[in-house]
Structures are given as structure tokens and as C-alpha cells.
Coordinates of C-alpha atoms and ligand atoms in Angstrom, one line a residue:
Chain B
M2 CA 123.4 104.9 83.7
D3 CA 123.3 105.2 87.5
S4 CA 119.9 103.9 88.5
L5 CA 119.6 106.5 91.2
E6 CA 119.6 109.3 88.6
A7 CA 115.9 108.5 88.0
L8 CA 115.1 110.0 91.4
E9 CA 116.7 113.4 90.6
R10 CA 113.5 114.8 89.4
Y11 CA 112.0 114.5 92.9
K12 CA 114.7 116.8 94.4
D13 CA 112.2 119.5 95.1
I14 CA 109.4 117.4 96.5
V15 CA 111.1 114.9 98.8
P16 CA 112.2 116.2 102.2
D17 CA 115.8 115.5 103.1
F18 CA 116.5 114.5 99.5
G19 CA 120.1 113.5 100.1
V20 CA 119.1 111.0 102.8
F21 CA 116.3 109.7 100.6
V22 CA 118.7 108.9 97.8
K23 CA 121.3 107.4 100.1
V24 CA 118.8 105.0 101.8
Q25 CA 117.9 103.4 98.4
S26 CA 121.1 101.4 98.6
S27 CA 120.5 99.9 102.0
P28 CA 118.4 96.7 101.8
L29 CA 115.2 96.3 103.8
H30 CA 114.8 93.7 106.5
A31 CA 112.0 91.2 106.2
S32 CA 108.7 92.0 107.8
V33 CA 105.6 89.8 108.3
R34 CA 102.0 90.0 109.2
I35 CA 100.4 87.7 111.7
N36 CA 97.5 85.8 110.1
T37 CA 94.8 86.0 112.8
L38 CA 92.6 83.7 110.7
K39 CA 94.9 80.9 111.9
I40 CA 96.6 81.9 115.1
G41 CA 96.3 84.5 117.9
R42 CA 98.9 87.1 118.3
P43 CA 100.1 86.0 121.8
R44 CA 100.5 82.4 120.6
L45 CA 102.5 83.4 117.5
L46 CA 104.8 85.7 119.5
L47 CA 105.4 82.9 122.0
R48 CA 106.5 80.7 119.2
L49 CA 108.8 83.3 117.8
D50 CA 110.3 83.9 121.2
K51 CA 110.8 80.1 121.6
A52 CA 112.5 79.9 118.3
G53 CA 114.8 82.9 119.1
V54 CA 113.4 85.0 116.2
K55 CA 114.2 88.7 116.6
Y56 CA 111.2 91.0 115.9
R57 CA 109.6 94.3 116.7
A58 CA 105.9 95.0 116.4
L59 CA 104.8 98.1 114.4
E60 CA 103.6 100.9 116.5
W61 CA 100.7 101.6 114.2
Y62 CA 99.7 98.0 113.5
P63 CA 100.4 95.4 116.2
L64 CA 99.9 92.5 113.7
G65 CA 102.8 93.7 111.6
L66 CA 106.3 92.7 112.7
R67 CA 109.7 93.9 111.6
L68 CA 112.3 91.1 111.8
G69 CA 116.0 91.1 112.6
P70 CA 118.5 91.4 109.7
S71 CA 119.2 87.6 109.3
E72 CA 115.7 86.3 109.6
R73 CA 114.3 84.3 106.6
P74 CA 110.6 84.0 107.5
G75 CA 109.6 82.4 104.3
K76 CA 111.5 79.2 105.4
T77 CA 109.8 78.7 108.7
A78 CA 107.1 76.3 109.9
E79 CA 105.0 79.3 110.8
H80 CA 105.0 80.3 107.2
A81 CA 104.3 76.8 105.9
L82 CA 101.3 76.6 108.3
G83 CA 100.0 79.9 107.2
Y84 CA 100.5 81.6 110.6
I85 CA 102.4 84.5 109.0
H86 CA 102.6 86.2 105.7
V87 CA 105.8 87.9 104.4
Q88 CA 104.7 91.4 103.5
E89 CA 106.5 94.8 103.2
V90 CA 105.6 97.1 106.0
L91 CA 104.0 99.8 103.9
S92 CA 102.0 97.3 101.9
M93 CA 100.0 96.8 105.1
V94 CA 98.8 100.5 105.0
P95 CA 96.2 100.4 102.2
P96 CA 94.0 97.6 103.7
L97 CA 94.1 99.5 107.0
I98 CA 92.9 102.7 105.3
L99 CA 90.2 100.7 103.4
D100 CA 89.0 99.4 106.8
P101 CA 86.8 96.5 105.6
K102 CA 84.3 95.1 108.0
P103 CA 83.0 91.5 108.5
G104 CA 80.0 90.8 106.2
E105 CA 80.7 93.6 103.7
A106 CA 81.2 93.2 99.9
I107 CA 84.7 94.1 99.0
L108 CA 86.6 94.1 95.7
D109 CA 90.4 93.9 95.5
M110 CA 90.7 95.0 91.8
C111 CA 94.4 94.2 91.2
S112 CA 95.1 91.5 93.7
S113 CA 98.0 89.2 93.0
P114 CA 100.0 87.9 94.9
G115 CA 97.3 88.6 97.5
S116 CA 99.2 90.3 100.3
K117 CA 96.5 92.9 100.7
T118 CA 93.7 90.5 99.8
S119 CA 94.6 88.3 102.7
Q120 CA 95.0 91.2 105.0
I121 CA 91.5 92.3 104.0
A122 CA 90.1 88.8 104.6
Q123 CA 91.5 88.7 108.1
A124 CA 89.9 92.1 108.9
M125 CA 86.6 90.7 107.6
E126 CA 87.1 87.6 109.8
N127 CA 86.5 85.5 106.8
R128 CA 82.9 86.7 106.6
G129 CA 81.2 88.6 103.7
L130 CA 82.1 88.7 100.0
L131 CA 85.7 89.3 99.0
V132 CA 86.4 89.3 95.3
A133 CA 90.0 89.2 94.4
N134 CA 90.5 90.1 90.7
E135 CA 93.7 89.5 88.8
P136 CA 93.8 89.4 85.0
S137 CA 97.3 88.0 84.6
T138 CA 97.2 84.2 84.2
I139 CA 100.7 83.6 85.5
R140 CA 99.9 85.7 88.6
L141 CA 96.8 83.8 89.5
K142 CA 98.8 80.9 90.9
P143 CA 100.6 82.8 93.6
L144 CA 97.3 84.5 94.5
R145 CA 95.6 81.2 94.9
F146 CA 98.5 79.7 96.7
N147 CA 98.6 82.4 99.3
C148 CA 94.8 82.4 99.9
E149 CA 94.9 78.6 100.4
R150 CA 97.9 78.7 102.7
L151 CA 96.4 81.4 104.8
G152 CA 93.0 79.6 105.1
I153 CA 90.8 82.2 103.4
T154 CA 87.3 80.9 102.9
N155 CA 85.4 84.1 101.8
V156 CA 87.4 85.0 98.7
A157 CA 86.2 84.4 95.2
V158 CA 88.9 84.9 92.5
T159 CA 88.0 86.5 89.1
R160 CA 90.1 87.2 86.1
Y161 CA 88.8 90.3 84.5
D162 CA 90.5 93.3 83.1
G163 CA 89.7 95.7 85.9
Q164 CA 88.7 98.4 83.4
S165 CA 85.7 96.3 82.4
F166 CA 85.0 94.5 85.6
P167 CA 81.3 93.5 85.5
D168 CA 78.6 95.5 87.2
Y169 CA 78.1 95.0 90.9
T170 CA 77.8 97.2 93.9
F171 CA 80.6 96.9 96.5
D172 CA 80.9 98.6 99.9
R173 CA 84.6 99.2 99.4
V174 CA 87.2 98.7 96.6
L175 CA 91.0 98.6 96.8
V176 CA 92.8 99.7 93.6
D177 CA 96.4 98.8 94.1
V178 CA 97.4 99.5 90.5
P179 CA 100.3 98.2 88.4
C180 CA 102.9 101.0 88.6
S181 CA 106.5 101.8 88.0
S182 CA 107.4 100.4 91.5
E183 CA 110.1 103.0 92.4
G184 CA 109.3 102.4 96.0
T185 CA 110.6 98.8 95.8
A186 CA 114.2 100.0 95.0
R187 CA 115.5 98.9 98.3
K188 CA 114.6 95.3 97.3
D189 CA 116.1 95.7 93.8
L190 CA 117.7 98.9 92.6
K191 CA 117.2 97.8 89.0
V192 CA 113.5 99.0 89.0
L193 CA 114.8 102.5 88.8
L194 CA 116.6 101.8 85.4
R195 CA 113.2 101.6 83.7
S196 CA 111.5 104.5 85.5
G197 CA 111.0 108.0 84.4
R198 CA 108.3 110.5 83.4
K199 CA 107.7 108.7 80.1
R200 CA 107.1 105.3 81.6
S201 CA 104.9 106.9 84.2
L202 CA 102.8 108.7 81.6
N203 CA 102.4 105.4 79.8
L204 CA 100.9 103.8 82.9
Q205 CA 98.7 106.7 83.7
S206 CA 95.8 106.1 81.4
L207 CA 95.3 102.5 82.6
Q208 CA 95.5 103.7 86.2
V209 CA 92.9 106.4 85.7
R210 CA 90.5 103.9 84.0
L211 CA 91.0 101.3 86.8
L212 CA 90.3 103.9 89.5
K213 CA 87.2 105.2 87.6
R214 CA 85.8 101.7 87.2
A215 CA 86.4 101.1 90.9
L216 CA 84.4 104.2 91.8
M217 CA 81.6 103.1 89.4
L218 CA 81.4 99.8 91.3
T219 CA 81.1 101.4 94.7
H220 CA 77.9 102.7 96.3
P221 CA 77.5 106.3 97.3
G222 CA 79.3 106.8 100.6
G223 CA 81.4 103.7 100.0
T224 CA 85.2 103.8 100.2
V225 CA 87.8 103.4 97.5
V226 CA 91.5 103.3 98.3
Y227 CA 93.9 104.0 95.5
S228 CA 97.6 103.0 96.1
T229 CA 100.9 102.6 94.3
C230 CA 104.4 101.8 95.3
T231 CA 105.9 104.7 93.3
Y232 CA 106.8 108.3 93.9
A233 CA 105.9 109.5 90.4
P234 CA 103.2 112.2 90.7
E235 CA 102.1 111.2 87.1
E236 CA 100.9 107.9 88.6
N237 CA 99.6 109.3 91.9
E238 CA 98.2 112.8 92.3
A239 CA 97.6 113.2 88.6
V240 CA 95.5 110.1 88.5
V241 CA 93.4 110.9 91.6
N242 CA 92.9 114.5 90.3
E243 CA 91.0 113.0 87.3
V244 CA 88.2 111.4 89.4
L245 CA 87.2 114.2 91.8
D246 CA 83.9 114.5 90.0
L247 CA 83.0 111.0 91.2
A248 CA 84.5 111.1 94.7
R249 CA 85.9 113.3 97.4
L250 CA 89.2 112.8 99.2
E251 CA 89.2 112.0 102.9
K252 CA 92.0 112.6 105.4
F253 CA 93.6 109.7 107.2
S254 CA 96.7 109.0 109.2
L255 CA 98.2 106.1 111.2
L256 CA 99.6 107.1 114.6
G257 CA 103.4 106.5 114.6
L258 CA 103.8 106.3 110.8
Q259 CA 105.2 109.4 109.3
S260 CA 104.0 110.6 105.9
S261 CA 104.1 113.7 103.6
Q262 CA 101.1 115.5 102.1
G263 CA 100.1 114.9 98.5
L264 CA 101.2 117.4 95.9
T265 CA 99.0 120.1 94.5
E266 CA 101.4 120.9 91.6
W267 CA 103.9 119.1 89.5
N268 CA 105.8 119.8 86.4
G269 CA 103.7 122.9 85.5
E270 CA 100.4 121.2 86.2
T271 CA 98.2 122.1 89.2
Y272 CA 95.9 119.8 90.9
S273 CA 92.9 120.3 93.3
K274 CA 93.9 121.6 96.8
D275 CA 92.3 118.5 98.2
L276 CA 95.2 116.3 96.9
K277 CA 97.0 117.4 100.1
L278 CA 94.8 114.8 101.8
C279 CA 96.7 111.9 100.1
A280 CA 99.7 110.4 101.8
R281 CA 103.2 110.0 100.4
Y282 CA 105.4 107.6 102.3
Y283 CA 109.2 107.9 101.8
P284 CA 111.7 105.2 102.7
H285 CA 113.9 107.4 104.9
Q286 CA 111.0 108.6 107.1
N287 CA 110.1 105.2 108.5
D288 CA 112.8 102.9 107.3
T289 CA 110.5 101.2 104.7
G290 CA 110.0 101.2 101.0
G291 CA 107.9 103.9 99.3
F292 CA 104.1 104.2 98.8
F293 CA 101.3 106.5 97.8
V294 CA 97.8 106.1 99.3
A295 CA 94.6 108.1 98.6
K296 CA 91.3 107.5 100.4
L297 CA 88.2 108.4 98.3
I298 CA 84.6 108.5 99.3
R299 CA 82.1 107.9 96.4
L300 CA 79.7 110.8 95.8
Chain O
M12 CA 96.0 115.6 81.3
S13 CA 94.4 113.3 78.8
P14 CA 93.5 109.8 80.0
S15 CA 92.9 108.7 76.4
S16 CA 96.5 108.1 75.5
S17 CA 96.9 104.3 75.4
G18 CA 99.7 101.8 75.4
S19 CA 100.2 100.4 78.8
E20 CA 102.5 97.4 79.1
A21 CA 100.2 95.9 81.8
G22 CA 97.4 95.8 79.3
S23 CA 98.9 93.0 77.3
S24 CA 98.5 90.5 80.2
S25 CA 95.1 91.7 81.1
R26 CA 92.7 90.4 78.5
A27 CA 89.2 90.2 79.6
R28 CA 87.7 86.8 79.6
S29 CA 85.6 86.0 76.5
G30 CA 83.2 83.1 76.1
P31 CA 81.7 80.8 78.6
K32 CA 83.8 78.7 81.1
A33 CA 83.3 75.9 83.5
R34 CA 80.8 77.0 86.1
F35 CA 80.7 76.5 89.9
E36 CA 77.6 74.5 90.7
I37 CA 76.0 74.4 94.1
E38 CA 76.9 71.1 95.8
D39 CA 74.6 69.2 98.1
R40 CA 75.4 70.2 101.7
S41 CA 74.5 67.0 103.5
Q42 CA 76.8 64.8 101.4
V43 CA 79.9 67.0 101.9
V44 CA 79.3 67.4 105.6
S45 CA 78.8 63.7 106.1
L46 CA 82.0 62.8 104.4
W47 CA 83.9 64.9 107.0
S48 CA 81.9 63.6 109.9
E49 CA 82.1 59.9 108.9
R50 CA 85.8 59.9 108.3
F51 CA 87.0 62.4 110.9
G52 CA 84.1 62.9 113.4
I53 CA 84.1 66.6 112.4
P54 CA 80.7 68.0 113.6
E55 CA 78.3 69.5 111.2
E56 CA 78.5 72.9 113.0
A57 CA 82.1 73.2 111.9
F58 CA 80.6 74.0 108.5
S59 CA 77.8 76.3 109.5
G60 CA 77.8 79.5 107.4
Y61 CA 79.5 77.7 104.5
S62 CA 78.0 76.8 101.2
F63 CA 79.6 74.2 98.9
Y64 CA 80.3 74.5 95.2
R65 CA 81.6 72.0 92.7
M66 CA 83.6 72.6 89.6
A67 CA 85.0 69.7 87.6
Q68 CA 86.7 67.3 90.1
N69 CA 86.8 69.7 93.0
I70 CA 84.6 70.8 95.9
W71 CA 84.9 74.2 97.4
A72 CA 83.7 75.7 100.7
F73 CA 82.7 79.3 100.6
R74 CA 81.8 81.4 103.6
G75 CA 80.0 84.3 101.9
P76 CA 76.7 85.4 100.5
P77 CA 75.1 84.0 97.3
L78 CA 77.6 84.6 94.5
P79 CA 77.1 87.5 92.1
R80 CA 76.7 86.7 88.4
M81 CA 80.3 86.7 87.3
S82 CA 82.7 84.2 86.1
F83 CA 85.0 82.8 88.8
E84 CA 88.3 81.1 88.9
T85 CA 87.9 79.9 92.5
V86 CA 85.2 80.2 95.1
G87 CA 86.3 80.0 98.7
L88 CA 88.7 77.2 99.8
R89 CA 89.2 74.0 97.7
I90 CA 88.4 71.3 100.3
I91 CA 88.1 68.1 98.3
S92 CA 89.4 66.6 95.1
L93 CA 87.6 63.7 93.6
K94 CA 89.6 61.1 91.8
D95 CA 87.7 58.1 90.3
K96 CA 85.3 57.6 93.1
L97 CA 87.7 58.4 95.9
W98 CA 87.6 61.7 97.7
K99 CA 90.7 63.4 99.0
P100 CA 90.7 66.2 101.5
T101 CA 93.1 69.0 100.8
T102 CA 95.7 70.0 103.2
S103 CA 94.2 73.6 103.2
A104 CA 90.9 72.2 104.4
I105 CA 92.4 69.9 107.0
Q106 CA 94.3 72.9 108.4
V107 CA 91.0 74.9 108.6
F108 CA 88.5 72.2 109.6
G109 CA 90.7 69.6 111.2
V110 CA 90.8 71.2 114.6
T111 CA 87.6 69.5 115.6
A112 CA 88.5 66.0 114.2
T113 CA 88.0 63.2 116.7
K114 CA 89.1 60.2 114.7
N115 CA 91.6 59.2 112.1
V116 CA 93.9 61.7 113.6
V117 CA 97.7 61.1 113.8
S118 CA 99.7 63.1 116.4
L119 CA 103.4 63.7 115.8
G120 CA 106.2 64.9 117.9
E121 CA 108.0 68.1 117.1
R122 CA 110.8 66.6 115.0
E123 CA 108.5 64.3 113.1
A124 CA 106.2 67.3 112.5
R125 CA 109.0 69.1 110.7
E126 CA 109.7 66.0 108.6
F127 CA 106.0 65.7 107.7
L128 CA 105.8 69.3 106.7
A129 CA 108.9 68.8 104.6
G130 CA 107.0 66.2 102.6
E131 CA 108.7 63.1 104.0
T132 CA 107.1 59.6 104.6
L133 CA 107.3 58.6 108.2
E134 CA 107.1 55.2 110.0
V135 CA 104.5 55.6 112.7
S136 CA 102.1 53.3 114.3
A137 CA 98.8 54.9 114.9
D138 CA 95.4 53.6 115.8
V139 CA 93.6 54.8 112.6
E140 CA 91.9 53.3 109.6
P141 CA 94.0 53.1 106.5
G142 CA 93.4 56.1 104.2
Y143 CA 93.5 59.9 104.6
V144 CA 94.2 61.2 108.1
V145 CA 94.4 64.5 109.9
V146 CA 98.0 65.0 111.0
R147 CA 98.6 67.3 114.0
S148 CA 101.4 68.2 116.4
G149 CA 100.3 69.8 119.7
D150 CA 98.1 72.7 118.7
D151 CA 99.3 72.7 115.1
I152 CA 97.1 71.1 112.4
L153 CA 99.8 70.1 109.9
G154 CA 97.7 68.8 107.0
C155 CA 96.6 65.7 105.2
G156 CA 98.5 62.4 105.4
L157 CA 97.9 59.0 103.8
Y158 CA 98.2 56.2 106.3
S159 CA 98.7 52.6 105.5
R160 CA 100.3 49.8 107.5
G161 CA 102.6 51.8 109.7
R162 CA 103.6 54.4 107.0
L163 CA 102.4 58.0 106.9
I164 CA 102.8 59.6 103.6
S165 CA 102.7 63.4 103.6
Q166 CA 100.2 64.9 101.3
V167 CA 101.4 68.5 101.8
P168 CA 101.6 70.0 98.3
K169 CA 105.2 70.5 97.0
D170 CA 105.0 74.3 97.0
R171 CA 103.7 74.4 100.6
R172 CA 106.5 72.3 102.1
L173 CA 108.8 73.5 104.8
G174 CA 111.9 75.2 103.5
V175 CA 110.4 75.9 100.1
E176 CA 110.4 79.7 99.8
A177 CA 108.0 81.0 97.2
G178 CA 109.7 83.0 94.5
D179 CA 109.7 86.7 95.0
I180 CA 106.8 88.3 93.1
R181 CA 107.1 92.0 92.6
C182 CA 104.7 94.7 93.7
S183 CA 103.4 93.2 96.9
Ligands
SAM30 C1 100.8 96.3 92.6 S1 100.4 94.7 91.9 C2 99.2 94.2 93.1 C3 99.8 93.7 94.5 C4 98.7 93.1 95.4 N1 97.6 94.1 95.6 C5 99.2 92.6 96.7 O1 99.1 93.4 97.7 O2 99.7 91.5 96.8 C6 99.4 95.1 90.5 C7 98.6 94.0 89.9 O3 97.7 94.5 89.0 C8 97.6 93.6 87.9 N2 97.0 94.2 86.7 C9 97.6 94.6 85.6 N3 96.7 95.1 84.7 C10 95.5 95.0 85.3 C11 94.2 95.4 84.8 N4 94.0 95.9 83.6 N5 93.2 95.2 85.7 C12 93.4 94.7 86.9 N6 94.6 94.3 87.4 C13 95.7 94.5 86.6 C14 99.0 93.1 87.7 O4 99.0 91.8 87.1 C15 99.5 93.0 89.2 O5 99.3 91.7 89.7

């Protein structure tokens, strides 16, 4: 089967659908985030200039850099020393929307390999409590490895099933759930071979329970960001729609990063009008992968 | 929509922990701090705001509030491993706290720095005591080295070495 067929069901919801399908086969260039826990932005840029590395800073996040087509950032001294972290451009969005502050108590409920954890730590300036939770034993190692390389000193790693994460009160929680990952197709088209409505519905109940638990762990007025790297409404709007008795949606945007509104109906189901406040990011709009982000305020 | 339908594939790898596990115990501050100041001249202030924990043969530095009552896999940064009665600073800790070191520091040139980061053993003559040293190059703190009689053995962990690209892990 042609892997792109899995995307056909999004024909009526994705703008410029033909371009959307076509872009799936064009690979993404590498991108990195500057780790300000270890190096200042000017000094890092100077090093890249000296080494002849081609880069362009993101308009909406100066610490994010898109690199030229032939760059292999994972092999550089800057990577070994923890000055940069290789991270897909859109993966930098959820921590920005979470907006953690130094000294707060933050939970990253589904955290390995720690790209977003480490971005949160740097926003916290290594101060406060950052709990990085990851139940999968084999995924603990890359999480620990990244936290060590990046010099994070305020992270405590736990290994709970997020659905039964122990009682505590956090200021903010990031719920970057396991998903069908359709938005990573530009890295590997094969993810699309497994995706479809059935698979998405299978993931949905876990996603709802993780998001509910996250909200229960957040104090009233606190922020919960729910994110996936998939287009499937079953894993996005349908999940968020289930928790609107616990939280309200809040609008957000990043200047210079194009997004589409969340859906209010799909496949015969209708969702709350507020779901428009969620953001869908499509690969052809910003030359990225794909992502879904919802910002919730605990009632 | 009914959230009660079960059967997620992610669930299989997500067992909740059951039963007690090795605990992180609070470690005496003055002892840890004096190890770093005696060996490297790192001032006590470098560790202000940190608390220290011990689990098994490792000491961890954590820059956060008192820990909630939960079970932890790691707490902050692992800074020391204890083997027999010897203490060994981790490369991660040297990279974070080594900036203020005033003794037992070895400085390398640019080419040697790359070799050191790649895990090689270098011939260097340095005015340091035998044992673990802070290795730097210009503004870069490279990590932990073991110095003895003109040889500097890189202690940079294998998966942290230059040129070793971490395997791609999905969903980041
Ligand atoms: C999308 S990935 C997270 C990526 C990560 N936030 C980052 O930015 O590097 C989803 C993670 O959720 C984990 N996971 C799976 N089931 C879970 C559960 N029941 N509770 C918490 N996390 C779970 C997976 O092992 C996986 O590491």
C-alpha cells in the first residue's frame, strides 16, 4: 500500500491538501536548539560561523536554528559538549506555550528522550522542581543521557505510568503523549503505514487518561499543555474535548509560525466551539513536521 | 466518545512501579563540597543552592526544593561515583562545576581537545597531581581526565564522545 494513502482522510481539513501530500516525501533538514544552560547565544553563533556551519535562526524562537542541508549537528563538538540539542523545529513549540518560570514545580509527564524536558529546564534556568516522568525502561537511558549532557541539575526522573502518577500539586504540566506520529513522516514515511482511524482510536483512551491525570495534578489556574505529533483528530481535538469540565482552553500563537485552528467537528462528531483555540501545524505551512498543541487552564 | 475502551500498545511498556526501591538519601554537604575544593580549588559558593543525595555508589547534586514523596530514578546531576574508597568526578559534573577550578586543571590546544573528546589518551606534561583532573580548552570545559606520569586518559563516557551520534529515537 502507498503510505501516503493514510493521509487521504484529511483531504477536507488540511488547506492546500495536494501540497501537504507532496511535501511528505521531501526530507527535513536538521535543526538544533541552543542550550543556554551551558553557552550564550552569541558565543555559540560565533563558533558555528567559525566552523562554517550554515544556519538560520527561527523568527519565533531565537534559540532554535535551522541548519543547511548537509549539516550533521549530532557529530559536532558543540553537541558533545552539550551546547546544542538536536530537536525538530515544531517540538520546540509546546515548551514555549507551557512557559515555565524559574522556581516553579513542573511535570513533564511523557518525557523521553527529553528534548522538551531540557528546553523546560533552560527556561527555568535550572531552578525549581522539574519532574521528568517516563515509564518505558529502555527509554530512560536516552532521557538520562540528554539531561546529563545538557547539564540539567533541577530535574528528577520518575518511572510511573502517567495515568497513576502520585498525588502532588504542580504549577504546570506538559503532556506530550504517545501518538501515531504521522507528523514525523518527513523523517520516515513508514510511520504512515501503521496509521489510520483504528490505530488512533486505540491510542485515544490512554491519551484521555493521561491528560485527565495531568489536570488533576495541576492547581487551579495552572497551565497544562497537551501535544501530539499527529494529524488525527481522534488523538487531538477528540481527546481535549473530553476534559473541558476540568479546564478551559486558552488562545496562543507564536509570531511568524503559521498554524490552523483546531477542528470543531470530525467524522460526524461535534466538539466544543472552544476547540478552535487549539493549533494544528502542517508541514507545508512552515517547512516542518506536523504537530497539534492545546493550552489548557485548570479550573 | 467513550474513553473506557482499552488496549493501547503503549500501555505494555508503562507498568507502574510496585514495591520499594533503593532510596536517595540526603548526603552531608560539607564532605561533598570539601572534596571539590581540596582537589580542584572549586569554591563552596559554586554549590550554593544545591543539595546532595546519595544512592548506592553515586552522589547527586540537585538544585531544587525538598523532594516530594515519590520514587525517583535520578535526582539532579550525578556528580560523583564511589569505587572502593576512591571518588571519581563525572564528566557531566566537571562540565558544570569545573569552570571555577583553580588547580589540577589541564589545558589543551584545539586539536588535542578534539582527541580528548573522542576518548583518546594523550601524552601531555602538566603541572598537576596524579589522579582526576579538570580538562579544558580555552573557554570549553571538556570533562574529566585521569592524569598519571605524562599521560592523560580521557574519562569522557563512550556514548558522549565526539563523533558518536546517538541513535534516532522517535517522537521527539
Ligand atoms: C511523544 S514521546 C515524548 C517525547 C518527549 N516529550 C520529548 O520531547 O523528547 C511519548 C512518550 O510517552 C511515553 N509513554 C508511553 N506510555 C506512557 C504512559 N502510560 N505514561 C507516561 N508516558 C508514557 C513513551 O514511552 C514515550 O517516551
